[in-house]
Tab-separated table of C-alpha atoms in Angstrom:
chain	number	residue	atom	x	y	z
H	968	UNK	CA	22.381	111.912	44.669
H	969	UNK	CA	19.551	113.291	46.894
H	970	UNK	CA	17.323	110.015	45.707
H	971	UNK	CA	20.414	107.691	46.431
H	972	UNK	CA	20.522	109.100	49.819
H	973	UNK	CA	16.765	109.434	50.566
H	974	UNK	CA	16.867	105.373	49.555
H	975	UNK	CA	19.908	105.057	52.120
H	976	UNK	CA	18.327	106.811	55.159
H	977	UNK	CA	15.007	105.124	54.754
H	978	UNK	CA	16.919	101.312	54.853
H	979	UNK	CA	19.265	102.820	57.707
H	980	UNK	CA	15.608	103.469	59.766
H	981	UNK	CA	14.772	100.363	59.161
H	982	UNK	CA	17.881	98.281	60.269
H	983	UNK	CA	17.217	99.836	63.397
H	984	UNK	CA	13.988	97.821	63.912
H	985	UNK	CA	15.172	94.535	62.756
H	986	UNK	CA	16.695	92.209	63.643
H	987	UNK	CA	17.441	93.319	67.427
H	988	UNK	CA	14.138	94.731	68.160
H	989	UNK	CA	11.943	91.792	66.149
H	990	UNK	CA	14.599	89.519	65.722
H	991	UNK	CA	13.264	90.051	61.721
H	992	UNK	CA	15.174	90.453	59.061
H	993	UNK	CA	14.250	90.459	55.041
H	994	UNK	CA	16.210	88.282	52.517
H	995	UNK	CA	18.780	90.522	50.539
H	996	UNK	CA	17.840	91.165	46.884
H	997	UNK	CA	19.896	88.860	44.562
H	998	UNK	CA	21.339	90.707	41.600
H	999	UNK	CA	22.202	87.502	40.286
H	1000	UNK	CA	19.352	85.091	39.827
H	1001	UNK	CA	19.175	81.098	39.425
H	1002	UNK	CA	16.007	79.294	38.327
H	1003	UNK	CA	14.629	76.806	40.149
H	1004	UNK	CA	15.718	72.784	39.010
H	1005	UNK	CA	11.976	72.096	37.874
H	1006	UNK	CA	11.373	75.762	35.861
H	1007	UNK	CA	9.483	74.819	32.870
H	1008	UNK	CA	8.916	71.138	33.575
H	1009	UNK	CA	5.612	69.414	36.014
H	1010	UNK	CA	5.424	71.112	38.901
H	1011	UNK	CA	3.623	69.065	40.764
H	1012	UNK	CA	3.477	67.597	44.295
H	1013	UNK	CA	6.323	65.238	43.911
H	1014	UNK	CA	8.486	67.837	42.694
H	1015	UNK	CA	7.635	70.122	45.387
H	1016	UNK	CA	8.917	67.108	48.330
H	1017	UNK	CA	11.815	66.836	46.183
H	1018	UNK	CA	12.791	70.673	46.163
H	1019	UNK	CA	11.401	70.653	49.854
H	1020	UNK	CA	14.259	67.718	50.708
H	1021	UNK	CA	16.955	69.774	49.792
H	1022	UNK	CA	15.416	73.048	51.584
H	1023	UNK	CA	18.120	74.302	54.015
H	1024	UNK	CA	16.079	76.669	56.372
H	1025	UNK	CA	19.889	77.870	57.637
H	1026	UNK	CA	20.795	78.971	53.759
H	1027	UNK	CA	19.927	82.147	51.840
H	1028	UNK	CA	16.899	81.356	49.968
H	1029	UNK	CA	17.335	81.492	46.471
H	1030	UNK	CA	15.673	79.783	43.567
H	1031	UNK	CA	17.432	76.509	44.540
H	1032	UNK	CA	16.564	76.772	47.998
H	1033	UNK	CA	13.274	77.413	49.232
H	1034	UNK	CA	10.474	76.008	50.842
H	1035	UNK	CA	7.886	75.257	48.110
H	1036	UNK	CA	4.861	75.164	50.532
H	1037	UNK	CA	5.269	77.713	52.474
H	1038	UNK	CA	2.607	80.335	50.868
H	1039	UNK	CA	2.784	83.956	50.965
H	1040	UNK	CA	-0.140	86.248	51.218
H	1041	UNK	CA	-2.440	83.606	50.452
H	1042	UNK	CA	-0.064	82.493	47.517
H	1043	UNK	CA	2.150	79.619	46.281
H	1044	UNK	CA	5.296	80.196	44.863
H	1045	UNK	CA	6.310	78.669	41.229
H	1046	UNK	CA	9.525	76.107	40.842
H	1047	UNK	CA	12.091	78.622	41.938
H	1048	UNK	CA	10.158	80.412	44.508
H	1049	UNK	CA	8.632	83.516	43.157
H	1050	UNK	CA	5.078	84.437	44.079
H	1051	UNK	CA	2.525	85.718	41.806
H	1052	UNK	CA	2.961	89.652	41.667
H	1053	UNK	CA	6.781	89.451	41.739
H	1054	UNK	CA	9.513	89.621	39.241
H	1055	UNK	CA	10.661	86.709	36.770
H	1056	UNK	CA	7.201	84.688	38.062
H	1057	UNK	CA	6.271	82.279	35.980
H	1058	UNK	CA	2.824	80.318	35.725
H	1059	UNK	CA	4.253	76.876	36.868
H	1060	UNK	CA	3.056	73.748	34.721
H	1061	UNK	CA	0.688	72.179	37.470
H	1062	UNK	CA	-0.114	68.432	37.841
H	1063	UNK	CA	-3.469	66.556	37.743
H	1064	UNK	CA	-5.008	66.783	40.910
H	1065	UNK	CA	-8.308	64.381	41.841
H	1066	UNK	CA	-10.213	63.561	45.575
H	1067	UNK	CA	-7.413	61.366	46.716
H	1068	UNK	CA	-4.590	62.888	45.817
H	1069	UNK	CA	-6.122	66.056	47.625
H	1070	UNK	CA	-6.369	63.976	50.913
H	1071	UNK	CA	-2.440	62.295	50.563
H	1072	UNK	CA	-1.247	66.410	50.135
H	1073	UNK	CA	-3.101	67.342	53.095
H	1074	UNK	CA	-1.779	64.329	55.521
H	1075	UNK	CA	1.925	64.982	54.187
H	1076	UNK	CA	1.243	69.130	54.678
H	1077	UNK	CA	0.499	67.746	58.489
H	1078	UNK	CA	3.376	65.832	59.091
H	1079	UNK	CA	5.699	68.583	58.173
H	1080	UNK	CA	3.926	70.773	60.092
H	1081	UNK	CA	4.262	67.939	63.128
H	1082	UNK	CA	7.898	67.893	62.095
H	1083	UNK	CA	9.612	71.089	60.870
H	1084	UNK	CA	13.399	71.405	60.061
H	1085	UNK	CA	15.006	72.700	62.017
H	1086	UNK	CA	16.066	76.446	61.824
H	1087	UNK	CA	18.821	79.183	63.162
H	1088	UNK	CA	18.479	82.406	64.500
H	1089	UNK	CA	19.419	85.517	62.338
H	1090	UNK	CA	21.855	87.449	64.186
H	1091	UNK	CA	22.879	90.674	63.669
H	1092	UNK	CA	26.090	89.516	62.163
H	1093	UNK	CA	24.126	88.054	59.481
H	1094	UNK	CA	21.426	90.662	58.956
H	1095	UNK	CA	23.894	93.854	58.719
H	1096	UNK	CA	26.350	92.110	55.846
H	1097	UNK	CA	22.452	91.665	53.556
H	1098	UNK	CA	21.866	95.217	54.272
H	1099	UNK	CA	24.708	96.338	52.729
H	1100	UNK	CA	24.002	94.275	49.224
H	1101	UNK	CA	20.933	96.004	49.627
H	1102	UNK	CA	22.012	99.177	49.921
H	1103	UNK	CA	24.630	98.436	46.712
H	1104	UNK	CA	21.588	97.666	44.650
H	1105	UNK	CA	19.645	100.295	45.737
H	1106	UNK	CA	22.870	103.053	44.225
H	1107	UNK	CA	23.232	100.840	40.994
H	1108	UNK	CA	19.826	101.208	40.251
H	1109	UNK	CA	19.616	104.645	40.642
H	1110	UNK	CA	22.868	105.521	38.947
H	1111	UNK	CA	21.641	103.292	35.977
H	1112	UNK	CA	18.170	105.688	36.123
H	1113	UNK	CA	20.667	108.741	35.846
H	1114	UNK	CA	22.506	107.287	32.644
H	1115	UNK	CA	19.271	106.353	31.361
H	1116	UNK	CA	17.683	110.156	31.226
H	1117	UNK	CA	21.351	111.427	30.061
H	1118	UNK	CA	20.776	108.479	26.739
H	1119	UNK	CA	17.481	109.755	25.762
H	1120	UNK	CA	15.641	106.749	26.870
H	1121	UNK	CA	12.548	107.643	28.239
H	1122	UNK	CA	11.020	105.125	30.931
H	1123	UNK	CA	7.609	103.805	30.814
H	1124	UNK	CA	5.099	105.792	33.155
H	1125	UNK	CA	4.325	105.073	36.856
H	1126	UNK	CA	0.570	104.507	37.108
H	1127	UNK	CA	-0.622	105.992	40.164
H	1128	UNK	CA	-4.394	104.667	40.516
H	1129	UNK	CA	-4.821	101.316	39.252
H	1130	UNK	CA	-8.322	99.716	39.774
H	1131	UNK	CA	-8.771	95.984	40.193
H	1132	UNK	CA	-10.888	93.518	38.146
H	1133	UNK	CA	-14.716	92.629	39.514
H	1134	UNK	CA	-14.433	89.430	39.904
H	1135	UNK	CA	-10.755	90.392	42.218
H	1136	UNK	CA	-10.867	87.577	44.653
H	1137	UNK	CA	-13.266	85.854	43.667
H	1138	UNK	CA	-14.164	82.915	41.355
H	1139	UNK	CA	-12.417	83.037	38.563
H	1140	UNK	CA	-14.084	80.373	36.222
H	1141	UNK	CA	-15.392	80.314	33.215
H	1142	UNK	CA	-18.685	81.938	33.087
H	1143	UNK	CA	-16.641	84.801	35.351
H	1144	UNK	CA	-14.487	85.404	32.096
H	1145	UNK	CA	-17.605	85.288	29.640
H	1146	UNK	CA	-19.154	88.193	31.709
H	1147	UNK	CA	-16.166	90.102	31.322
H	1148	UNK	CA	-15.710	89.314	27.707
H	1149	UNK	CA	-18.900	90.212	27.440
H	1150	UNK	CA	-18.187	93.507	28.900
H	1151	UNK	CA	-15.198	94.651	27.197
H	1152	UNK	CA	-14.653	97.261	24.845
H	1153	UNK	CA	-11.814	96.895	22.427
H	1154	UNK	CA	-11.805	100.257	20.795
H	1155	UNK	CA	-11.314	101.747	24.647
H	1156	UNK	CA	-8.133	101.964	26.550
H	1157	UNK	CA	-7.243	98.276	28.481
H	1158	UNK	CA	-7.596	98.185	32.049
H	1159	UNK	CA	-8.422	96.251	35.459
H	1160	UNK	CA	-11.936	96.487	33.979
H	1161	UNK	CA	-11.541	96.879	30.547
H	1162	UNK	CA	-9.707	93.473	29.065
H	1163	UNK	CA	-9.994	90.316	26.725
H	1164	UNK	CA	-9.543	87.515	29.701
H	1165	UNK	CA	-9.290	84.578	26.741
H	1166	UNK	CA	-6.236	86.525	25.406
H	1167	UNK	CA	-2.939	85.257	26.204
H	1168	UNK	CA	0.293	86.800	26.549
H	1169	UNK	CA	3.696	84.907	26.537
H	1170	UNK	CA	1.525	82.150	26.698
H	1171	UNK	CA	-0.209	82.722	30.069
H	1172	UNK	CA	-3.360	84.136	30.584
H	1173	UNK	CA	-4.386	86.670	32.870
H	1174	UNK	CA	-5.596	87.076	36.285
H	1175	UNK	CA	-9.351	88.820	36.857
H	1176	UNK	CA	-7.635	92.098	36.426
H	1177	UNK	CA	-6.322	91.624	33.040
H	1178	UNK	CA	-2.165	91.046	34.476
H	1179	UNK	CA	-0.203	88.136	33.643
H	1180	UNK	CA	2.075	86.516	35.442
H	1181	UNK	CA	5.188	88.132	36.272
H	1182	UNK	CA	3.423	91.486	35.824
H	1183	UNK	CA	3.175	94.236	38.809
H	1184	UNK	CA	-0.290	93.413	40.764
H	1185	UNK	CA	-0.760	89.513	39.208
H	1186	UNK	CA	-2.502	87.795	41.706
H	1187	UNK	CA	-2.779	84.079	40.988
H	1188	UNK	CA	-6.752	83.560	40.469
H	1189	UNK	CA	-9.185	81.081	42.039
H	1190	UNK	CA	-10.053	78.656	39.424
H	1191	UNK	CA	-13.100	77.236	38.945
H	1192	UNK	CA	-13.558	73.280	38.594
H	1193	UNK	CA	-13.167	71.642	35.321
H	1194	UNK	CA	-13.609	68.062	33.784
H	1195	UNK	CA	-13.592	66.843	30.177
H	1196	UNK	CA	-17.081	67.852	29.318
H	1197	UNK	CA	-16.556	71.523	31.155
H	1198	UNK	CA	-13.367	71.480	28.677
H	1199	UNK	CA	-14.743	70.681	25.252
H	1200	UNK	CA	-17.370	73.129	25.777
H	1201	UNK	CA	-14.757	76.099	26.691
H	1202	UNK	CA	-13.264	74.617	23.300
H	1203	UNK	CA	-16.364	75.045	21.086
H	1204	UNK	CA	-17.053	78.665	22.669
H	1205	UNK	CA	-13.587	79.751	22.236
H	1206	UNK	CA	-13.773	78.462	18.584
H	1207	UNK	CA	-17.381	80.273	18.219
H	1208	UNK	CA	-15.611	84.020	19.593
H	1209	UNK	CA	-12.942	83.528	16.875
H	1210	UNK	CA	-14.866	83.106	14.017
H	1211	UNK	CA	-16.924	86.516	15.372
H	1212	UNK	CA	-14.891	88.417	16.855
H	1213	UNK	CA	-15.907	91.826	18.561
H	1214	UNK	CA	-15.901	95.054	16.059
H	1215	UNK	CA	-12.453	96.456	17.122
H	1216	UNK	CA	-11.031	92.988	18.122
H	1217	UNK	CA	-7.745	93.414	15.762
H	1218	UNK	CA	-3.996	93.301	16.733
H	1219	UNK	CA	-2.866	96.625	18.549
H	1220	UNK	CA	-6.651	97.594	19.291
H	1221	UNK	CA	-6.707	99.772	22.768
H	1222	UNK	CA	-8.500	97.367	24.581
H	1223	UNK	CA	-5.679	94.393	23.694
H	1224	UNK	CA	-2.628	93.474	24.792
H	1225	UNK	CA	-0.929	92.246	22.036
C-alpha cells in the first residue's frame, strides 16, 4: 500500500508541472497494445510516408498512429513506434538504401519540415483524464507484484550498476565486433563487456553492449558500411569461428546468451 501510494504522490507532483506550467504533457501508458500495419514486413521509406499519411498529430499516439520520423534521443522508432530501449521493440526489416535514394529522403524530410500538420494544444481537460489511466496502471502493477510474492514466484533481480559496451556510441562494424569477439570470455559471467556480438537471440543481434532489441538499455548501433564483397567475407569468417569455436563456447556457457 505504502509503494502504491509513494507511486501516487510522485505522479500527483508531477501533474502539477505539466501541462499548465509547460503546457507538457506525456502520452498515457496503453495497457492494451496494437502493432503497427507494417510489423514484420519492409520497413522502408515508402512505408514510413504511408504510416506518416495517416499520422493524426490531434490523436493519441499508438502503434497505428505515430509519426515514423520523428526520432527520439537520437533514435528511430520501428513500424509501430517503439524506440530502441523500450518494450515490445522490434528490429524493423529495413530497405536497401544507395547515394540517391539518400538524397530523395533528405529533400522529402525538408518539405515536411517546410510543411508540418497541423497540431492542437493539450489542455488540461485532456492531460488530467491520461493521468488517471496512469495512475490505474501504476496500482495494477503493484497489486499484481503483491500476488506474485504471496504465489512463490520469485522475480528476476534489479541490476543496479550496469556498464556499457566499448565501442557504446561508436562504430559498430565489423572489425568493432571481431575485437570484441576477440575479447570475450565464455567461461565468465556475460556482460556490457563480456559477450559473443555474432550471437543472435530471437533472431536479432545485439547492440555494442551485448542487449537485443526490446531489452532494457538496447540502443540501436551505428552500422558500419557494407557491399557484396564486405558481405561474403563476414560469411567466410563467420563460417571459419564455427568450425573453431572458443574453449567454453557451448550452449548455456556463462558468457552466452542462449
Amino acid at each position: 500500500m505504502k509503494t502504491v501510494i509513494a507511486a501516487l504522490a510522485l505522479v500527483a507532483s508531477a501533474s502539477a508541472f505539466a501541462p499548465s506550467n509547460f503546457g507538457v504533457a506525456r502520452a498515457p501508458t496503453e495497457l492494451f497494445f496494437q502493432y503497427g500495419m507494417y510489423d514484420d514486413k519492409l520497413w522502408d521509406n515508402e512505408a514510413k510516408k504511408v504510416v506518416y499519411n495517416q499520422w493524426d498529430p490531434n490523436a493519441p499516439r499508438s502503434g497505428l498512429n505515430f509519426n515514423p520520423f520523428e526520432t527520439y534521443q537520437g533514435n528511430s522508432p520501428d513500424a509501430s513506434g517503439i524506440y530502441p530501449g523500450e518494450l515490445r521493440y522490434k528490429d524493423p526489416q529495413r530497405g536497401d538504401v544507395n547515394f540517391q535514394s539518400m538524397m530523395d529522403e533528405r529533400t522529402e524530410a525538408e518539405q515536411r519540415a517546410a510543411n508540418p500538420k497541423k497540431t492542437a494544444r493539450l489542455t488540461n481537460s485532456d492531460f488530467f483524464p491520461k493521468m488517471k489511466t496512469v495512475i490505474a496502471a501504476l496500482a495494477l502493477a503493484t497489486s499484481a507484484s503483491a500476488f506474485t510474492s504471496n504465489l512463490g514466484i520469485a522475480r528476476a533481480p534489479t541490476k543496479l550498476f550496469f556498464q556499457y559496451g566499448v565501442y557504446d556510441d561508436k562504430l559498430w562494424d565489423n572489425e568493432a565486433k571481431k575485437d570484441v569477439y576477440n575479447q570475450w570470455d565464455p567461461n565468465a559471467p556475460r556482460s556490457g563487456l563480456n559477450f559473443n556480438p555474432f550471437e543472435t537471440y530471437g533472431g536479432n543481434s545485439p547492440d555494442a553492449s551485448g542487449i537485443y532489441p526490446g531489452e532494457l538499455r538496447y540502443k540501436d548501433p551505428q552500422r558500419g558500411d557494407v557491399n557484396f564483397q564486405s558481405m561474403m567475407a563476414e560469411r567466410t569468417e563467420a563460417e571459419e569461428r564455427a568450425a573453431n569455436p572458443k574453449p567454453g563456447n557451448v550452449p548455456g556457457c556463462p558468457g552466452c546468451k542462449n
